[in-house]
mmCIF file of C-alpha atoms in Angstrom:
data_model
loop_
_atom_site.group_PDB
_atom_site.id
_atom_site.type_symbol
_atom_site.label_atom_id
_atom_site.label_comp_id
_atom_site.label_asym_id
_atom_site.label_seq_id
_atom_site.Cartn_x
_atom_site.Cartn_y
_atom_site.Cartn_z
ATOM 1 C CA MET A 12 -38.298 17.784 -71.537
ATOM 2 C CA ALA A 13 -39.144 20.968 -69.693
ATOM 3 C CA THR A 14 -39.704 21.829 -66.033
ATOM 4 C CA THR A 15 -42.909 23.216 -64.862
ATOM 5 C CA SER A 16 -42.983 25.139 -62.486
ATOM 6 C CA GLU A 17 -44.742 23.206 -60.234
ATOM 7 C CA GLU A 18 -42.106 20.326 -59.794
ATOM 8 C CA VAL A 19 -40.140 23.179 -59.307
ATOM 9 C CA TRP A 20 -41.683 23.368 -56.189
ATOM 10 C CA ARG A 21 -42.630 20.647 -55.755
ATOM 11 C CA ILE A 22 -39.354 19.575 -55.770
ATOM 12 C CA LEU A 23 -37.829 22.360 -53.429
ATOM 13 C CA GLY A 24 -40.605 20.729 -51.203
ATOM 14 C CA GLU A 25 -38.728 17.722 -51.615
ATOM 15 C CA LEU A 26 -35.802 19.127 -50.875
ATOM 16 C CA ALA A 27 -35.875 21.346 -47.411
ATOM 17 C CA GLU A 28 -38.397 18.027 -46.269
ATOM 18 C CA ALA A 29 -35.268 15.809 -46.936
ATOM 19 C CA GLN A 30 -33.178 18.321 -45.160
ATOM 20 C CA LYS A 31 -35.675 18.805 -42.121
ATOM 21 C CA GLU A 32 -35.253 14.881 -42.008
ATOM 22 C CA THR A 33 -31.915 15.260 -42.236
ATOM 23 C CA LYS A 34 -31.076 17.862 -39.477
ATOM 24 C CA ARG A 35 -33.789 15.817 -37.057
ATOM 25 C CA GLN A 36 -31.366 12.839 -37.388
ATOM 26 C CA ALA A 37 -28.273 14.722 -36.723
ATOM 27 C CA GLN A 38 -30.532 16.403 -33.687
ATOM 28 C CA GLU A 39 -31.008 12.804 -32.769
ATOM 29 C CA THR A 40 -27.244 11.527 -33.028
ATOM 30 C CA GLU A 41 -26.514 14.723 -31.096
ATOM 31 C CA ARG A 42 -28.967 13.242 -29.085
ATOM 32 C CA ARG A 43 -27.477 9.819 -28.850
ATOM 33 C CA PHE A 44 -23.968 10.646 -28.730
ATOM 34 C CA GLN A 45 -24.644 13.295 -25.184
ATOM 35 C CA GLU A 46 -26.446 10.283 -24.108
ATOM 36 C CA THR A 47 -23.912 8.361 -24.609
ATOM 37 C CA GLU A 48 -21.351 10.758 -23.140
ATOM 38 C CA ARG A 49 -23.237 11.029 -19.465
ATOM 39 C CA ARG A 50 -23.682 7.028 -19.436
ATOM 40 C CA PHE A 51 -19.770 6.962 -20.256
ATOM 41 C CA GLN A 52 -19.099 9.621 -17.452
ATOM 42 C CA GLU A 53 -21.429 7.842 -15.092
ATOM 43 C CA THR A 54 -19.745 4.534 -15.200
ATOM 44 C CA GLU A 55 -16.238 6.199 -14.536
ATOM 45 C CA ARG A 56 -17.746 8.149 -11.657
ATOM 46 C CA LEU A 57 -19.532 4.665 -10.285
ATOM 47 C CA LEU A 58 -15.807 2.728 -11.333
ATOM 48 C CA ARG A 59 -13.572 5.479 -9.494
ATOM 49 C CA GLN A 60 -15.751 4.725 -6.261
ATOM 50 C CA GLN A 61 -15.846 1.241 -6.571
ATOM 51 C CA ASN A 62 -12.073 1.331 -6.951
ATOM 52 C CA GLN A 63 -11.769 3.962 -4.306
ATOM 53 C CA GLN A 64 -13.976 1.685 -2.046
ATOM 54 C CA PHE A 65 -11.614 -1.840 -2.965
ATOM 55 C CA ASN A 66 -8.305 0.279 -2.341
ATOM 56 C CA GLU A 67 -9.619 0.812 0.968
ATOM 57 C CA GLN A 68 -11.128 -2.172 1.996
ATOM 58 C CA LEU A 69 -7.815 -3.090 0.508
ATOM 59 C CA GLY A 70 -5.383 -0.987 2.791
ATOM 60 C CA LYS A 71 -8.038 -2.257 5.664
ATOM 61 C CA LEU A 72 -6.877 -5.672 4.744
ATOM 62 C CA GLY A 73 -3.666 -5.071 4.057
ATOM 63 C CA ASN A 74 -3.799 -3.547 8.224
ATOM 64 C CA ARG A 75 -5.616 -6.339 9.244
ATOM 65 C CA LEU A 76 -2.832 -8.856 8.184
ATOM 66 C CA GLY A 77 0.012 -6.824 9.675
ATOM 67 C CA GLU A 78 -1.684 -6.963 12.992
ATOM 68 C CA PHE A 79 -2.261 -10.312 12.735
ATOM 69 C CA VAL A 80 1.683 -10.749 11.379
ATOM 70 C CA GLU A 81 2.509 -8.249 15.050
ATOM 71 C CA TRP A 82 0.126 -10.341 16.940
ATOM 72 C CA GLN A 83 2.263 -13.820 16.305
ATOM 73 C CA VAL A 84 5.090 -12.231 16.351
ATOM 74 C CA ARG A 85 4.837 -10.364 19.774
ATOM 75 C CA PRO A 86 4.540 -13.360 22.097
ATOM 76 C CA ALA A 87 7.866 -14.714 20.535
ATOM 77 C CA VAL A 88 10.002 -11.953 20.364
ATOM 78 C CA VAL A 89 11.517 -11.469 24.065
ATOM 79 C CA ARG A 90 12.345 -15.715 24.171
ATOM 80 C CA LEU A 91 13.696 -15.810 20.511
ATOM 81 C CA PHE A 92 16.569 -12.722 21.253
ATOM 82 C CA GLN A 93 16.843 -14.524 24.959
ATOM 83 C CA GLU A 94 17.886 -17.718 23.192
ATOM 84 C CA ARG A 95 19.909 -15.897 21.080
ATOM 85 C CA GLY A 96 22.157 -14.047 23.514
ATOM 86 C CA ILE A 97 19.828 -10.776 24.085
ATOM 87 C CA ALA A 98 18.543 -10.890 27.452
ATOM 88 C CA VAL A 99 15.820 -8.336 26.931
ATOM 89 C CA HIS A 100 12.975 -8.280 29.055
ATOM 90 C CA GLU A 101 10.513 -5.983 27.888
ATOM 91 C CA PHE A 102 8.618 -5.108 25.029
ATOM 92 C CA HIS A 103 6.573 -1.797 23.806
ATOM 93 C CA ASP A 104 4.761 -1.881 20.790
ATOM 94 C CA GLY A 105 2.985 0.961 18.412
ATOM 95 C CA ILE A 106 5.242 3.516 19.461
ATOM 96 C CA ALA A 107 5.569 6.998 16.991
ATOM 97 C CA VAL A 108 8.100 9.275 17.783
ATOM 98 C CA GLN A 109 8.085 12.942 16.232
ATOM 99 C CA ARG A 110 10.303 15.258 16.773
ATOM 100 C CA GLY A 111 9.619 19.020 14.365
ATOM 101 C CA ASP A 112 9.492 17.671 11.457
ATOM 102 C CA GLU A 113 10.818 14.306 11.473
ATOM 103 C CA GLY A 114 9.555 10.966 13.670
ATOM 104 C CA ILE A 115 9.442 7.427 12.923
ATOM 105 C CA GLU A 116 7.248 4.758 14.255
ATOM 106 C CA ILE A 117 8.495 1.221 15.334
ATOM 107 C CA ASP A 118 6.383 -1.886 15.549
ATOM 108 C CA LEU A 119 7.807 -3.230 18.463
ATOM 109 C CA LEU A 120 10.551 -2.239 20.288
ATOM 110 C CA VAL A 121 12.337 -4.703 22.346
ATOM 111 C CA VAL A 122 14.796 -3.978 25.354
ATOM 112 C CA ASN A 123 16.767 -4.579 28.269
ATOM 113 C CA THR A 124 19.180 -1.867 30.082
ATOM 114 C CA THR A 125 21.860 -1.708 27.843
ATOM 115 C CA GLU A 126 19.884 -3.405 24.398
ATOM 116 C CA ALA A 127 17.508 -2.425 21.827
ATOM 117 C CA VAL A 128 16.039 -4.857 18.715
ATOM 118 C CA LEU A 129 13.674 -2.418 16.717
ATOM 119 C CA VAL A 130 11.505 -5.095 14.926
ATOM 120 C CA GLU A 131 9.332 -4.144 11.776
ATOM 121 C CA VAL A 132 6.182 -6.611 10.918
ATOM 122 C CA LYS A 133 4.533 -7.099 7.637
ATOM 123 C CA SER A 134 2.479 -8.917 6.047
ATOM 124 C CA LYS A 135 4.812 -9.504 3.203
ATOM 125 C CA LEU A 136 8.373 -8.436 3.937
ATOM 126 C CA THR A 137 10.330 -6.617 0.761
ATOM 127 C CA GLN A 138 13.652 -4.594 0.032
ATOM 128 C CA THR A 139 11.966 -1.294 0.641
ATOM 129 C CA ASP A 140 10.364 -2.552 4.060
ATOM 130 C CA VAL A 141 14.523 -2.921 4.884
ATOM 131 C CA ASP A 142 15.476 -0.546 3.476
ATOM 132 C CA GLU A 143 12.724 1.613 5.376
ATOM 133 C CA HIS A 144 13.966 -0.033 8.963
ATOM 134 C CA LEU A 145 17.076 0.789 7.546
ATOM 135 C CA GLU A 146 16.436 4.240 8.062
ATOM 136 C CA ARG A 147 14.084 4.124 10.831
ATOM 137 C CA LEU A 148 17.281 2.593 12.687
ATOM 138 C CA SER A 149 19.260 5.273 11.902
ATOM 139 C CA LYS A 150 17.180 7.928 13.305
ATOM 140 C CA PHE A 151 16.237 5.950 17.190
ATOM 141 C CA LYS A 152 18.786 7.668 18.910
ATOM 142 C CA ARG A 153 18.656 10.609 17.370
ATOM 143 C CA LEU A 154 14.620 10.510 18.020
ATOM 144 C CA MET A 155 14.594 8.814 21.601
ATOM 145 C CA PRO A 156 17.701 9.714 23.244
ATOM 146 C CA ARG A 157 16.627 7.764 26.590
ATOM 147 C CA TYR A 158 17.982 4.937 24.454
ATOM 148 C CA GLY A 159 21.169 6.632 23.620
ATOM 149 C CA ASP A 160 22.981 4.268 25.763
ATOM 150 C CA VAL A 161 22.431 1.006 24.454
ATOM 151 C CA GLN A 162 23.034 -1.307 21.833
ATOM 152 C CA ALA A 163 20.443 -1.113 19.092
ATOM 153 C CA MET A 164 19.584 -3.649 16.319
ATOM 154 C CA GLY A 165 16.946 -4.453 13.930
ATOM 155 C CA ALA A 166 15.256 -7.155 13.102
ATOM 156 C CA VAL A 167 11.968 -7.732 10.261
ATOM 157 C CA ALA A 168 9.904 -9.857 10.334
ATOM 158 C CA GLY A 169 7.255 -11.590 8.463
ATOM 159 C CA MET A 170 4.315 -13.836 7.355
ATOM 160 C CA VAL A 171 5.656 -13.955 3.587
ATOM 161 C CA VAL A 172 9.418 -13.154 3.423
ATOM 162 C CA PRO A 173 11.383 -14.258 0.077
ATOM 163 C CA ASP A 174 14.772 -15.704 0.311
ATOM 164 C CA GLU A 175 16.090 -13.250 -2.160
ATOM 165 C CA VAL A 176 14.588 -10.282 0.357
ATOM 166 C CA ALA A 177 16.098 -12.571 3.758
ATOM 167 C CA ARG A 178 19.928 -12.494 2.249
ATOM 168 C CA TYR A 179 19.194 -8.962 1.605
ATOM 169 C CA ALA A 180 17.934 -8.143 5.313
ATOM 170 C CA TYR A 181 20.613 -10.519 6.164
ATOM 171 C CA ARG A 182 23.242 -8.938 4.963
ATOM 172 C CA LYS A 183 22.027 -5.729 6.174
ATOM 173 C CA GLY A 184 22.784 -6.630 9.546
ATOM 174 C CA LEU A 185 19.100 -7.076 10.646
ATOM 175 C CA PHE A 186 17.729 -9.860 12.385
ATOM 176 C CA VAL A 187 14.814 -11.894 10.083
ATOM 177 C CA MET A 188 11.765 -13.164 11.591
ATOM 178 C CA ALA A 189 9.257 -15.289 9.902
ATOM 179 C CA GLN A 190 6.371 -17.737 10.725
ATOM 180 C CA SER A 191 6.827 -21.120 10.417
ATOM 181 C CA GLY A 192 4.160 -24.148 11.678
ATOM 182 C CA ASP A 193 2.163 -22.508 14.621
ATOM 183 C CA GLY A 194 4.832 -19.998 15.578
ATOM 184 C CA VAL A 195 8.051 -17.533 14.687
ATOM 185 C CA VAL A 196 10.871 -18.599 14.058
ATOM 186 C CA ILE A 197 14.119 -16.413 13.870
ATOM 187 C CA LEU A 198 16.079 -17.386 10.805
ATOM 188 C CA ASN A 199 19.760 -16.407 10.867
ATOM 189 C CA ASP A 200 22.047 -18.802 11.266
ATOM 190 C CA ASP A 201 24.722 -18.810 14.494
ATOM 191 C CA ARG A 202 27.625 -17.124 12.446
ATOM 192 C CA PHE A 203 25.101 -13.818 12.223
ATOM 193 C CA GLN A 204 26.794 -11.217 14.012
ATOM 194 C CA PRO A 205 23.915 -7.900 14.218
ATOM 195 C CA GLN A 206 24.578 -4.591 13.097
ATOM 196 C CA SER A 207 24.542 -1.999 15.926
ATOM 197 C CA TRP A 208 23.063 0.996 15.492
#
């Protein structure tokens, strides 16, 4: 069967139309892909922003919890250490010391003329918190030389103090303070001998 020139032109026209339709569909697919990519990037940006806001709010909540615990511990520290035979009579809170490129921050410093207890307060106490406090204690007299002649001791306090963390702090020679009912107590038994720095 012979193909006429009209049929060839008709077939070529159909092919050209099919090619145009394929090109149009490819362009539409590309446009949709770009729109999806744009929406994905916008969603990713919004998620990052929400995550940052969440982290900021969580940080503020953590700070508020820390402040709450500190306010729970503060009125009891002098009395609790006096009951342990450490005749402290004053406390200072929120101490920050910077000497050169080295510094420390002390949540509560309980002192008399011969003894000082550095208290680190956390909402939930961790072993890392204990280790950081031990480091702080090792720097204390060097960074605060006016306390160079006192017997420095350490204490950690928390609203939540896991048993293994309390045992770890005890073995490191730190007093361990925790929430108990409406107040705060020292968890260390009467045999406990604090480490001195």
